[in-house]
Tab-separated table of C-alpha atoms in Angstrom:
chain	number	residue	atom	x	y	z
A	1166	MET	CA	-0.248	0.339	0.018
A	1167	GLU	CA	1.227	3.590	-0.928
A	1168	LEU	CA	-0.001	6.981	0.648
A	1169	SER	CA	-2.233	7.481	-1.956
A	1170	ASP	CA	-3.954	4.406	-1.370
A	1171	ALA	CA	-4.149	5.087	2.395
A	1172	LEU	CA	-6.006	8.710	1.492
A	1173	ASN	CA	-8.132	7.030	-1.351
A	1174	ILE	CA	-9.614	4.908	1.039
A	1175	ALA	CA	-11.226	7.933	2.937
A	1176	THR	CA	-12.294	9.385	-0.159
A	1177	ASP	CA	-13.939	6.157	-1.418
A	1178	GLN	CA	-15.633	5.537	2.093
A	1179	ASP	CA	-17.233	8.948	1.746
A	1180	ARG	CA	-19.019	8.034	-1.309
A	1181	GLY	CA	-20.887	5.821	1.218
A	1182	ARG	CA	-22.243	1.937	0.907
A	1183	GLU	CA	-25.843	0.959	0.928
A	1184	LEU	CA	-27.498	-0.819	4.255
A	1185	GLU	CA	-31.001	-2.594	3.453
A	1186	LEU	CA	-32.599	-2.800	6.887
A	1187	VAL	CA	-33.394	-6.345	7.904
A	1188	HIS	CA	-36.643	-6.664	9.782
A	1189	PRO	CA	-35.375	-7.385	13.774
A	1190	TYR	CA	-37.675	-10.839	13.881
A	1191	THR	CA	-37.534	-12.256	10.370
A	1192	GLY	CA	-34.021	-11.208	8.842
A	1193	GLU	CA	-35.936	-10.382	5.913
A	1194	PRO	CA	-35.155	-7.012	3.784
A	1195	THR	CA	-37.601	-4.039	4.553
A	1196	GLY	CA	-36.916	-2.158	1.797
A	1197	MET	CA	-35.802	0.679	3.716
A	1198	LYS	CA	-32.078	1.524	2.451
A	1199	LEU	CA	-29.440	4.075	4.136
A	1200	TRP	CA	-25.967	4.852	2.154
A	1201	MET	CA	-23.748	5.079	5.123
A	1202	ALA	CA	-20.649	6.989	5.416
A	1203	GLY	CA	-17.937	4.781	6.393
A	1204	PRO	CA	-15.394	4.923	9.419
A	1205	ASP	CA	-12.529	6.343	7.763
A	1206	SER	CA	-14.390	8.874	5.721
A	1207	ASP	CA	-13.937	12.744	6.123
A	1208	THR	CA	-17.934	12.550	7.255
A	1209	ALA	CA	-17.056	10.152	9.952
A	1210	ARG	CA	-14.195	12.486	11.236
A	1211	ARG	CA	-16.361	15.495	11.478
A	1212	ALA	CA	-19.091	13.479	12.950
A	1213	ALA	CA	-16.629	12.972	15.567
A	1214	LEU	CA	-15.782	16.608	16.149
A	1215	ALA	CA	-19.039	17.184	16.460
A	1216	LEU	CA	-19.969	15.046	18.933
A	1217	SER	CA	-16.877	15.989	21.090
A	1218	ASP	CA	-17.832	19.591	20.402
A	1219	GLU	CA	-21.537	18.812	21.353
A	1220	LEU	CA	-20.676	16.921	24.703
A	1221	ALA	CA	-18.587	19.710	25.350
A	1222	ASP	CA	-21.360	22.091	25.201
A	1223	MET	CA	-23.537	19.884	27.210
A	1224	ALA	CA	-21.360	19.583	30.127
A	1225	ASP	CA	-22.549	21.510	33.592
A	1226	ASP	CA	-20.394	23.696	35.299
A	1227	GLN	CA	-18.512	20.393	36.571
A	1228	GLY	CA	-18.315	19.280	33.393
A	1229	ARG	CA	-20.811	16.245	33.764
A	1230	VAL	CA	-22.847	15.192	30.882
A	1231	THR	CA	-25.572	12.841	31.383
A	1232	ALA	CA	-26.571	9.586	29.855
A	1233	GLU	CA	-29.119	10.814	27.985
A	1234	GLN	CA	-27.361	13.626	26.801
A	1235	ARG	CA	-24.531	11.197	25.520
A	1236	GLU	CA	-26.965	9.080	23.836
A	1237	LYS	CA	-28.535	12.119	21.982
A	1238	ALA	CA	-25.047	13.540	20.715
A	1239	ARG	CA	-24.364	9.680	20.181
A	1240	LEU	CA	-27.651	9.471	17.638
A	1241	ASN	CA	-26.859	12.754	16.138
A	1242	ALA	CA	-23.177	11.886	15.099
A	1243	LEU	CA	-24.398	8.247	13.876
A	1244	ALA	CA	-27.026	10.319	11.772
A	1245	LYS	CA	-24.389	12.609	10.307
A	1246	HIS	CA	-23.029	9.129	8.591
A	1247	VAL	CA	-26.509	8.791	6.592
A	1248	LEU	CA	-25.814	10.187	3.421
A	1249	ARG	CA	-28.843	9.354	1.481
A	1250	TRP	CA	-31.988	6.852	1.856
A	1251	GLU	CA	-34.499	5.353	0.201
A	1252	VAL	CA	-37.368	5.334	3.528
A	1253	SER	CA	-41.293	5.934	2.735
A	1254	GLU	CA	-44.184	6.575	4.315
A	1255	ASP	CA	-48.128	5.815	3.196
A	1256	GLY	CA	-46.030	4.807	-0.379
A	1257	LYS	CA	-44.384	8.665	-0.539
A	1258	PRO	CA	-40.751	9.295	-0.001
A	1259	VAL	CA	-39.492	10.731	3.504
A	1260	PRO	CA	-37.372	13.458	3.138
A	1261	LEU	CA	-33.675	12.822	3.929
A	1262	ASN	CA	-33.191	15.282	7.039
A	1263	GLN	CA	-31.040	15.387	10.292
A	1264	LYS	CA	-34.715	15.181	12.184
A	1265	ASN	CA	-35.861	12.224	9.894
A	1266	VAL	CA	-32.886	10.064	10.662
A	1267	LEU	CA	-32.977	10.853	13.827
A	1268	THR	CA	-36.640	9.454	14.263
A	1269	LEU	CA	-35.676	6.471	12.763
A	1270	LEU	CA	-32.663	6.125	14.552
A	1271	LYS	CA	-34.281	6.090	17.977
A	1272	VAL	CA	-36.083	2.489	16.634
A	1273	GLN	CA	-33.355	0.657	18.416
A	1274	TRP	CA	-32.951	-1.942	16.072
A	1275	VAL	CA	-32.684	0.529	13.352
A	1276	GLN	CA	-29.714	2.054	15.167
A	1277	GLU	CA	-28.189	-1.206	15.931
A	1278	GLN	CA	-27.965	-2.219	12.384
A	1279	ALA	CA	-26.753	1.270	11.046
A	1280	ASP	CA	-24.017	1.717	13.928
A	1281	ALA	CA	-22.789	-2.061	13.057
A	1282	PHE	CA	-22.949	-1.396	9.471
A	1283	ALA	CA	-21.292	2.145	9.688
A	1284	GLY	CA	-18.321	0.596	12.026
A	1285	ASP	CA	-17.344	-2.463	10.204
A	1286	ARG	CA	-14.656	-1.316	7.669
A	1287	ARG	CA	-15.257	-4.560	5.877
A	1288	ASN	CA	-18.395	-2.650	4.535
A	1289	PHE	CA	-16.386	-0.284	2.597
A	1290	ALA	CA	-13.935	-2.421	0.778
A	1291	PRO	CA	-14.091	-1.602	-2.648
A	1292	GLU	CA	-15.967	-3.796	-5.003
A	1293	ALA	CA	-12.409	-5.636	-6.284
A	1294	ALA	CA	-10.969	-6.462	-2.648
């Protein structure tokens, strides 16, 4: 591997990869698809920095952050990894925005699948690898 190869990994991961959510009971595809940025992407780096800033802003005068505040900040960071999606309601596409992504990520099984996918570099390997 050369320097350019290492740098290209981050660029490639910013293009995202498709995650089709699966039903939590049956494992069948749901039809809901998220394109997630990879863990080495610039998107992930910016999300991590924003997470740190958000936690610092949430801290009280003694530097404490509640578990609820930490969870909110973590979900905000995870939501920033979603680059695009195919999600519908009543047969109509749901607009991609932070609020809508957070609404979906508050569903525990969705959150678990998105978090596991976004953190696994194997999901972002180039097609030829």
